[in-house]
Short mmCIF file of C-alpha atoms and ligand atoms in Angstrom, two decimals:
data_model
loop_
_atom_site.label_atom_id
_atom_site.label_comp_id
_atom_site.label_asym_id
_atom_site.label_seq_id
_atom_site.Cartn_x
_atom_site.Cartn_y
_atom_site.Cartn_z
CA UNK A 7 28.54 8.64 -42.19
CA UNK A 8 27.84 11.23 -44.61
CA UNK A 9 25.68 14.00 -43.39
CA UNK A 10 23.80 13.75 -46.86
CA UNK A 11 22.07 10.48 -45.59
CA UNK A 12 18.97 12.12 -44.59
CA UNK A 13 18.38 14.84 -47.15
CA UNK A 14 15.15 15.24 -48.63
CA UNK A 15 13.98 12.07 -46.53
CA UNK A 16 11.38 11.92 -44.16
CA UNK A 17 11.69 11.39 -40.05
CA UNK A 18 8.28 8.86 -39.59
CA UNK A 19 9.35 6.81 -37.06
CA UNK A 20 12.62 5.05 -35.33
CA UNK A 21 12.03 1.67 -36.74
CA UNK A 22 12.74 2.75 -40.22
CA UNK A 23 16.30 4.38 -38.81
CA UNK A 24 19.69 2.30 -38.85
CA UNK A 25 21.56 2.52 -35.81
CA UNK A 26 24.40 4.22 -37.89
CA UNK A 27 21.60 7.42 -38.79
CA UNK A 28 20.62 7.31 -35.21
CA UNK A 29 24.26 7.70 -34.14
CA UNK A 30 24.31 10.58 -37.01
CA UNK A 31 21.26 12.45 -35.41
CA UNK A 32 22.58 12.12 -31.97
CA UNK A 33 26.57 13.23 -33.16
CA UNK A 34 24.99 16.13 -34.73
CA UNK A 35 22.90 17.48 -32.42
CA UNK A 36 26.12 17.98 -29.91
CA UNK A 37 26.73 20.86 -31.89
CA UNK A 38 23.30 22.54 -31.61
CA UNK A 39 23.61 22.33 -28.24
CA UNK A 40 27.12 23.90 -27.80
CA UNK A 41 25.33 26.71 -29.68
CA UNK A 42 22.76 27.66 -26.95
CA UNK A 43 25.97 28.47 -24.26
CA UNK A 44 26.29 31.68 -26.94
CA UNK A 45 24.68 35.13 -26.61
CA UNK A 46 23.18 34.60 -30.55
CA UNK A 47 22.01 31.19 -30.20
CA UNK A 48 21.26 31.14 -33.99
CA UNK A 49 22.63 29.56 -37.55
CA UNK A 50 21.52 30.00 -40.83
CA UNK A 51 21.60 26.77 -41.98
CA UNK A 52 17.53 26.74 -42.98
CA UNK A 53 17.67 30.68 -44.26
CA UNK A 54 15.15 30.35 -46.95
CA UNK A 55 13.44 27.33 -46.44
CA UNK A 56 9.60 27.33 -44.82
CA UNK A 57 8.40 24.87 -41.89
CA UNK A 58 4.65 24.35 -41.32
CA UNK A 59 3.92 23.31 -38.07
CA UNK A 60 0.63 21.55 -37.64
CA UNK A 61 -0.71 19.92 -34.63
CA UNK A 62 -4.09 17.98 -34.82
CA UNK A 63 -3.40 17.36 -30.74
CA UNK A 64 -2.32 19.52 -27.59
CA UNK A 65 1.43 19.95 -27.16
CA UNK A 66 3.28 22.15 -25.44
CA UNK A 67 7.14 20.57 -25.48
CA UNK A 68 7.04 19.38 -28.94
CA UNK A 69 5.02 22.31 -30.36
CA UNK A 70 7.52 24.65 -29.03
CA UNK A 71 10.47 22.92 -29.16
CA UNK A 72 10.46 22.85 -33.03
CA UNK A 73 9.31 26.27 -33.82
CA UNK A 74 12.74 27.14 -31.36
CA UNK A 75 14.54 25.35 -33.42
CA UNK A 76 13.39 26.51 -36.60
CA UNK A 77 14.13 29.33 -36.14
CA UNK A 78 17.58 28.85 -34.17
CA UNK A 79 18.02 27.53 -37.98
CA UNK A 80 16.82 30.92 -39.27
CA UNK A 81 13.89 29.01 -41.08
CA UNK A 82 10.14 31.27 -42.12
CA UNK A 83 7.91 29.08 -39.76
CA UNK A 84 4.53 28.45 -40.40
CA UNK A 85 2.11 27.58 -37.10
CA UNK A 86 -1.43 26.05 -38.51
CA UNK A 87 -3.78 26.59 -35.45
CA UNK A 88 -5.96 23.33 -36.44
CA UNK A 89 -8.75 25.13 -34.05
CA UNK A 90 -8.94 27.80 -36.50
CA UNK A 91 -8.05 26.12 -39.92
CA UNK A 92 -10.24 24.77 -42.55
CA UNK A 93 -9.94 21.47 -41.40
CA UNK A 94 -12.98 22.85 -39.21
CA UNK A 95 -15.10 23.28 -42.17
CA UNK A 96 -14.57 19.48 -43.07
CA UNK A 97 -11.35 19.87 -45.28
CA UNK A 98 -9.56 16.23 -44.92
CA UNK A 99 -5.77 15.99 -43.81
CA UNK A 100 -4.97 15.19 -47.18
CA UNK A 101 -6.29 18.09 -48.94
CA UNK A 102 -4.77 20.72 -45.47
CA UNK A 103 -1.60 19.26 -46.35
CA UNK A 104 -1.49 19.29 -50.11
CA UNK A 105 -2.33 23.00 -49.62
CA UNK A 106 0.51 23.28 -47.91
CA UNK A 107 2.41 22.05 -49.99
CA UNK A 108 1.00 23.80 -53.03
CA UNK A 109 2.41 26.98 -50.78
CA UNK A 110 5.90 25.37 -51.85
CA UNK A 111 6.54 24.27 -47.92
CA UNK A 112 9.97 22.78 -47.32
CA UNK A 113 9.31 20.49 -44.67
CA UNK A 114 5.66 19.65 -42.67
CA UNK A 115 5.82 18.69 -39.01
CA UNK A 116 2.65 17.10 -37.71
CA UNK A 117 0.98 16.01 -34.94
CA UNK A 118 -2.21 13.81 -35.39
CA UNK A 119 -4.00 11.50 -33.02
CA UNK A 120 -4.65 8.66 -35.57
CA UNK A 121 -1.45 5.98 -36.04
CA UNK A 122 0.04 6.41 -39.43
CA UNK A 123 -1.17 9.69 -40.49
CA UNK A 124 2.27 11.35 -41.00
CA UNK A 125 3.29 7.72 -43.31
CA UNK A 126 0.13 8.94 -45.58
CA UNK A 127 1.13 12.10 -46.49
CA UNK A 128 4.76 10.91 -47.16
CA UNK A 129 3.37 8.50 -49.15
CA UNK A 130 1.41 11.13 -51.28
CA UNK A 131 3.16 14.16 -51.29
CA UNK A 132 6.56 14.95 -52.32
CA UNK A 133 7.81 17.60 -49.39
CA UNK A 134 9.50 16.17 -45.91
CA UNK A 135 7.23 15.01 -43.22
CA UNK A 136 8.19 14.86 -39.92
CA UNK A 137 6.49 12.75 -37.73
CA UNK A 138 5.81 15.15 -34.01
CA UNK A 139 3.63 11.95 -32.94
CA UNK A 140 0.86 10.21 -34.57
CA UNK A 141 -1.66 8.62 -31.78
CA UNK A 142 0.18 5.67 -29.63
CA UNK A 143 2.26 4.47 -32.68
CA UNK A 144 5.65 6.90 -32.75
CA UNK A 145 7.28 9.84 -31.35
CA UNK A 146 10.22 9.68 -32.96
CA UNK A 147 12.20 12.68 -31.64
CA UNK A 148 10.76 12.69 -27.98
CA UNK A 149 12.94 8.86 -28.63
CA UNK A 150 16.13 10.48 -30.26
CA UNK A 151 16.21 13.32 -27.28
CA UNK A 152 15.92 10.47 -24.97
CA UNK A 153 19.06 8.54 -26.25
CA UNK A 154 20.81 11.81 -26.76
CA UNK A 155 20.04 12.45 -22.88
CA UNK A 156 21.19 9.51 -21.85
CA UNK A 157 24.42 9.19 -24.10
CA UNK A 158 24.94 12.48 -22.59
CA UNK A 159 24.65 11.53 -18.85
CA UNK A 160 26.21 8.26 -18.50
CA UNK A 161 28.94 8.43 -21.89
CA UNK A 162 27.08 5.17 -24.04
CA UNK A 163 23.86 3.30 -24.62
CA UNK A 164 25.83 0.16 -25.51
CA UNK A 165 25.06 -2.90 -22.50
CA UNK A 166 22.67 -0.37 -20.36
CA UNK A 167 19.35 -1.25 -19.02
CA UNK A 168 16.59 1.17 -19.31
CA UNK A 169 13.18 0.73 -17.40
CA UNK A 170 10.25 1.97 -19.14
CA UNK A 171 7.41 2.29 -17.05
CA UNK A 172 3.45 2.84 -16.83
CA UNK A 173 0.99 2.77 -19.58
CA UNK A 174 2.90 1.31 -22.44
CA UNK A 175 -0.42 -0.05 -25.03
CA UNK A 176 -0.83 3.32 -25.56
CA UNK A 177 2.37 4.79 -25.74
CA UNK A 178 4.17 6.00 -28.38
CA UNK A 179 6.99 7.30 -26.33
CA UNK A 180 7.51 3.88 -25.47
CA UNK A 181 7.50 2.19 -29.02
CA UNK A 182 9.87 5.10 -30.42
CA UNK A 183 12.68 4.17 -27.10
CA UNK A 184 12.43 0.67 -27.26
CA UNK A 185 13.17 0.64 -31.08
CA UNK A 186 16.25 2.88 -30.90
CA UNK A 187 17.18 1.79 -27.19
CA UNK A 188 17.13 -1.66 -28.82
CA UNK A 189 18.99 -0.55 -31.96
CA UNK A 190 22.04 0.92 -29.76
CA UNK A 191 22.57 -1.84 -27.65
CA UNK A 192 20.53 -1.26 -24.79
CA UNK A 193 18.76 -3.95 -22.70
CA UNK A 194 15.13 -2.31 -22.37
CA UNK A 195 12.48 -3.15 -19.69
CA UNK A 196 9.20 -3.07 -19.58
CA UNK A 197 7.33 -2.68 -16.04
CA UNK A 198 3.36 -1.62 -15.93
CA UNK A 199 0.26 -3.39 -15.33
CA UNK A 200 -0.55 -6.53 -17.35
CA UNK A 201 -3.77 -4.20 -18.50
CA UNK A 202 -1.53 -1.74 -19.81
CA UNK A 203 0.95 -3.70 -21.32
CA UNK A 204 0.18 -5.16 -25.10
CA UNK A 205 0.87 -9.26 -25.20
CA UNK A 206 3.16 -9.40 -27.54
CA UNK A 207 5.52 -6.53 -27.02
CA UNK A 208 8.24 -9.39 -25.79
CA UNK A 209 8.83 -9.99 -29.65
CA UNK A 210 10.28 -6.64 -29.46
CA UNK A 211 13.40 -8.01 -27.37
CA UNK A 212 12.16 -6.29 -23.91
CA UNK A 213 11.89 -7.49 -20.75
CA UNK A 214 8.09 -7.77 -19.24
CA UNK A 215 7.78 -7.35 -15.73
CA UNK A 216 4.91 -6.35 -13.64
CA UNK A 217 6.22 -5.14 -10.65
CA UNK A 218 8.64 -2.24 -9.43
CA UNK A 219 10.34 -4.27 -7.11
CA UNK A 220 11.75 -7.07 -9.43
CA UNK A 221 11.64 -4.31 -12.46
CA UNK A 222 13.58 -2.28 -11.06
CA UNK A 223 16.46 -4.10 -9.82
CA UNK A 224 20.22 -3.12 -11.44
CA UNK A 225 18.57 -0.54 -13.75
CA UNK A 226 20.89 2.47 -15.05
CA UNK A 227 17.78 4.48 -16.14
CA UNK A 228 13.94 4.99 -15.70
CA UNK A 229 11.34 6.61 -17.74
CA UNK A 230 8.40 7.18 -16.38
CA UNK A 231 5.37 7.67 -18.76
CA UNK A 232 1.78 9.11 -18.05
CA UNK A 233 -1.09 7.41 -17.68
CA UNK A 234 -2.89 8.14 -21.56
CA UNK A 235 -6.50 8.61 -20.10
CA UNK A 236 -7.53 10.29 -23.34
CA UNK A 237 -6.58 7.13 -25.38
CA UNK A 238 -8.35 4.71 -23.14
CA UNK A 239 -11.84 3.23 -23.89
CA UNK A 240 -12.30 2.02 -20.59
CA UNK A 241 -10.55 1.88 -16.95
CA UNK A 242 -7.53 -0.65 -17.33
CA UNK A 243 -7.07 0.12 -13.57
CA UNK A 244 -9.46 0.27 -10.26
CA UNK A 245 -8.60 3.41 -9.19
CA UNK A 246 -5.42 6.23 -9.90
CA UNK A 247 -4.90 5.77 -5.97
CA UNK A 248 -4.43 1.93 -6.53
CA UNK A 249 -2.28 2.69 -9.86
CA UNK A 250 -0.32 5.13 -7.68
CA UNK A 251 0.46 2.76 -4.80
CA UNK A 252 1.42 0.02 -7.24
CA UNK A 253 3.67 1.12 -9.79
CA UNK A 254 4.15 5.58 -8.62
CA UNK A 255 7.75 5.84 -8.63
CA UNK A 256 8.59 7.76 -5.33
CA UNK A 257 11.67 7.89 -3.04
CA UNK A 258 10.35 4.39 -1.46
CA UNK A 259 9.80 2.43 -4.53
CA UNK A 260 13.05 3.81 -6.35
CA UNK A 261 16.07 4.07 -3.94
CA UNK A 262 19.41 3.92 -5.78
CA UNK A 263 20.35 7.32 -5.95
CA UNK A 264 22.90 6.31 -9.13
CA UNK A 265 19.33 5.83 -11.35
CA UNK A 266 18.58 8.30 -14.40
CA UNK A 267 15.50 9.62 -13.46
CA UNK A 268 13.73 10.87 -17.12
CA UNK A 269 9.80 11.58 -17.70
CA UNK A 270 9.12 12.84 -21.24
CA UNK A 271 5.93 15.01 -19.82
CA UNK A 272 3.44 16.09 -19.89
CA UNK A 273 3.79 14.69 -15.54
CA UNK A 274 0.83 14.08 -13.45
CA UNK A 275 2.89 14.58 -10.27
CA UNK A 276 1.26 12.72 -7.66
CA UNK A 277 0.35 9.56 -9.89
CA UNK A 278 3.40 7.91 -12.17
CA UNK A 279 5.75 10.13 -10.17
CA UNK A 280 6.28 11.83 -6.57
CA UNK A 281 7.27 16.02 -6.22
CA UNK A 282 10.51 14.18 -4.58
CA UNK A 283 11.51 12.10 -7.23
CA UNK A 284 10.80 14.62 -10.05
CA UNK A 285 12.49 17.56 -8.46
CA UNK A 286 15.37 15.16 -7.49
CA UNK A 287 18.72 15.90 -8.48
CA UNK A 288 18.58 12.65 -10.03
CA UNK A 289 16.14 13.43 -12.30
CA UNK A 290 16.99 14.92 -15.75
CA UNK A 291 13.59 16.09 -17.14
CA UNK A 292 14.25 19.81 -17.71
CA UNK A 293 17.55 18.84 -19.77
CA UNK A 294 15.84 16.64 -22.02
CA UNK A 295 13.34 19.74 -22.83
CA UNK A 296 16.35 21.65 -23.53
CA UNK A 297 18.28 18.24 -25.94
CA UNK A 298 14.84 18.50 -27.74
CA UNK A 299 15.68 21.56 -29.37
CA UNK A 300 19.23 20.60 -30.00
CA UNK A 301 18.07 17.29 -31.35
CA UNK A 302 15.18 18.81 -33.61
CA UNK A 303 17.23 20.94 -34.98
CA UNK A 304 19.70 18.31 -35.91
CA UNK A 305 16.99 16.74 -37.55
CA UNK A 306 16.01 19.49 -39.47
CA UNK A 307 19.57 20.30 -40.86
CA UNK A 308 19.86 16.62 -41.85
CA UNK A 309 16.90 16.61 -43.57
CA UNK A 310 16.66 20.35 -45.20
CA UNK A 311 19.89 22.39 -44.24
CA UNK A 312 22.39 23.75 -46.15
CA UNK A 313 26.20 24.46 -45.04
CA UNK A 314 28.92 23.06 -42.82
CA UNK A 315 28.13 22.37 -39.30
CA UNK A 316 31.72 23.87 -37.99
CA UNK A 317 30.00 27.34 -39.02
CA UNK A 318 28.45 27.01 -35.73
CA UNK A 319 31.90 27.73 -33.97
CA UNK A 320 33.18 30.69 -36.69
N1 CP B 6 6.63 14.87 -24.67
C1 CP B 6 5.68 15.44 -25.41
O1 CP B 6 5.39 15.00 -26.53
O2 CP B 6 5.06 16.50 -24.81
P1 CP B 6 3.94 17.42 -25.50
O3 CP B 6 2.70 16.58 -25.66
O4 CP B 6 3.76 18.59 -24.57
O5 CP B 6 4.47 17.83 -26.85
#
């Protein structure tokens, strides 16, 4: 596939991907990360070009791992500290981000905790958005470093089963993997409480279960999500002790040594997931922090970069 697919367009979410630009995202990114094994782990591929980076929530992964790879891309980064902005003197998203773009930015990556935010602003502005998470609906490169990690560790997607587990209503960690898990071939799982698990997510083509024992039976991979306590209106469980005993993945609820262990943090070690199991050489958390800048910054060269790719090895 041409790498001139995604030029120009926006990244909102993985639902509005084919599995062919996945694929592209994922191919490209190999590069990127070849790149980091040099001493000058930088291309000039964005030279010229300006990135805002603004983040209506707390992030530390995401946050970071664009402005790295920004600026592996030689890009002029912009950081808007929302805390300190004129969106504290009332100024709506609307007007922070047409300012922005009146600044002539190339490409805005946001954060924001209401659902459909970043689709606004592409809809009214003509400069790249790129989605960094937008409440509980999508997260759609946290998804694309997930597939990359996994496509990386065991050679495919294609026929695997992947068990997503925890608080999936408000997850948009989940939503983003099951649509691209889904649109790769994998067969996806779902394994929670029935509290924290919306009704109808079976029209999505997952499996529902709502125990670890039968959930996790055969899987290749699990990702283990936090509990979203911020997001929740109300207790959907008795207690974090009773959560923890029930569905905490430690060395006596997961066994198999052969299972992908992935969390896409922040962790609350000692709730969804045991010190064993998450310092485990079976667990793969730390690489996908380090596939998240080689996937962002494939991203970013789809969307905004100029030159060949094989530059990276001249
Ligand atoms: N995975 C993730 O989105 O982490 P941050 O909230 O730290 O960005």
């Amino acid at each position: 596939m041409s790498i001139q697919r995604l030029k120009g367009r926006h990244l909102l979410d993985i639902e509005s991907l084919t599995r062919e630009e996945i694929e592209l995202i994922l191919d490209t990114a190999v590069p990127f990360k070849e790149l980091f094994t040099k001493s000058v782990k930088k291309v000039s591929f964005l030279r010229g070009k300006t990135v805002v980076n603004i983040f209506y929530e707390p992030s530390t992964r995401t946050r970071t791992s664009f402005e790295i790879a920004e600026k592996r891309l030689s890009a002029d980064v912009v950081n808007i500290a929302v805390s300190t902005s004129s969106v504290k003197k009332g100024e709506s998203l609307l007007d922070t981000i047409r300012t922005l773009q009146a600044m002539k930015a190339d490409i805005i990556v946001m954060r924001h905790s209401c659902a459909g935010a970043p689709h606004l602003l592409a809809k009214r502005l003509d400069v790249s958005v790129i989605n960094a998470g937008d409440g509980p609906h999508a997260h759609p490169t946290q998804a694309l470093l997930d597939m990359f990690t996994i496509r990386e560790k065991l050679g495919r997607i294609e026929g695997i089963t992947v068990a997503l587990i925890g608080d999936i209503t408000f997850s948009r960690v989940a939503r983003s993997n099951i649509w691209g898990l889904k649109k790769l071939g994998a067969k996806v799982r779902i394994i929670g409480p029935a509290t924290l698990i919306p009704k109808d997510i079976d029209k999505l083509g997952v499996e529902v279960f709502y125990s670890l024992e039968k959930g996790l039976k055969n899987v290749d991979v699990v990702n283990i999500l936090r509990i979203q306590r911020e997001r929740q209106k109300e207790m959907l469980f008795p207690t974090i002790r009773e959560y923890n005993r029930l569905f905490g993945i430690d060395e006596t609820t997961l066994t198999a040594k052969n299972v992908l262990v992935m969390h896409p943090g922040p962790m609350n070690r000692g709730i969804e997931i045991s010190d064993y199991i998450a310092d485990s050489p079976q667990a793969v958390i730390c690489e996908q922090v380090t596939n998240g800048i080689a996937v962002r910054m494939a991203v970013l060269y789809l969307i905004a970069g100029e030159g060949d790719l094989n530059e990276i090895n001249d």
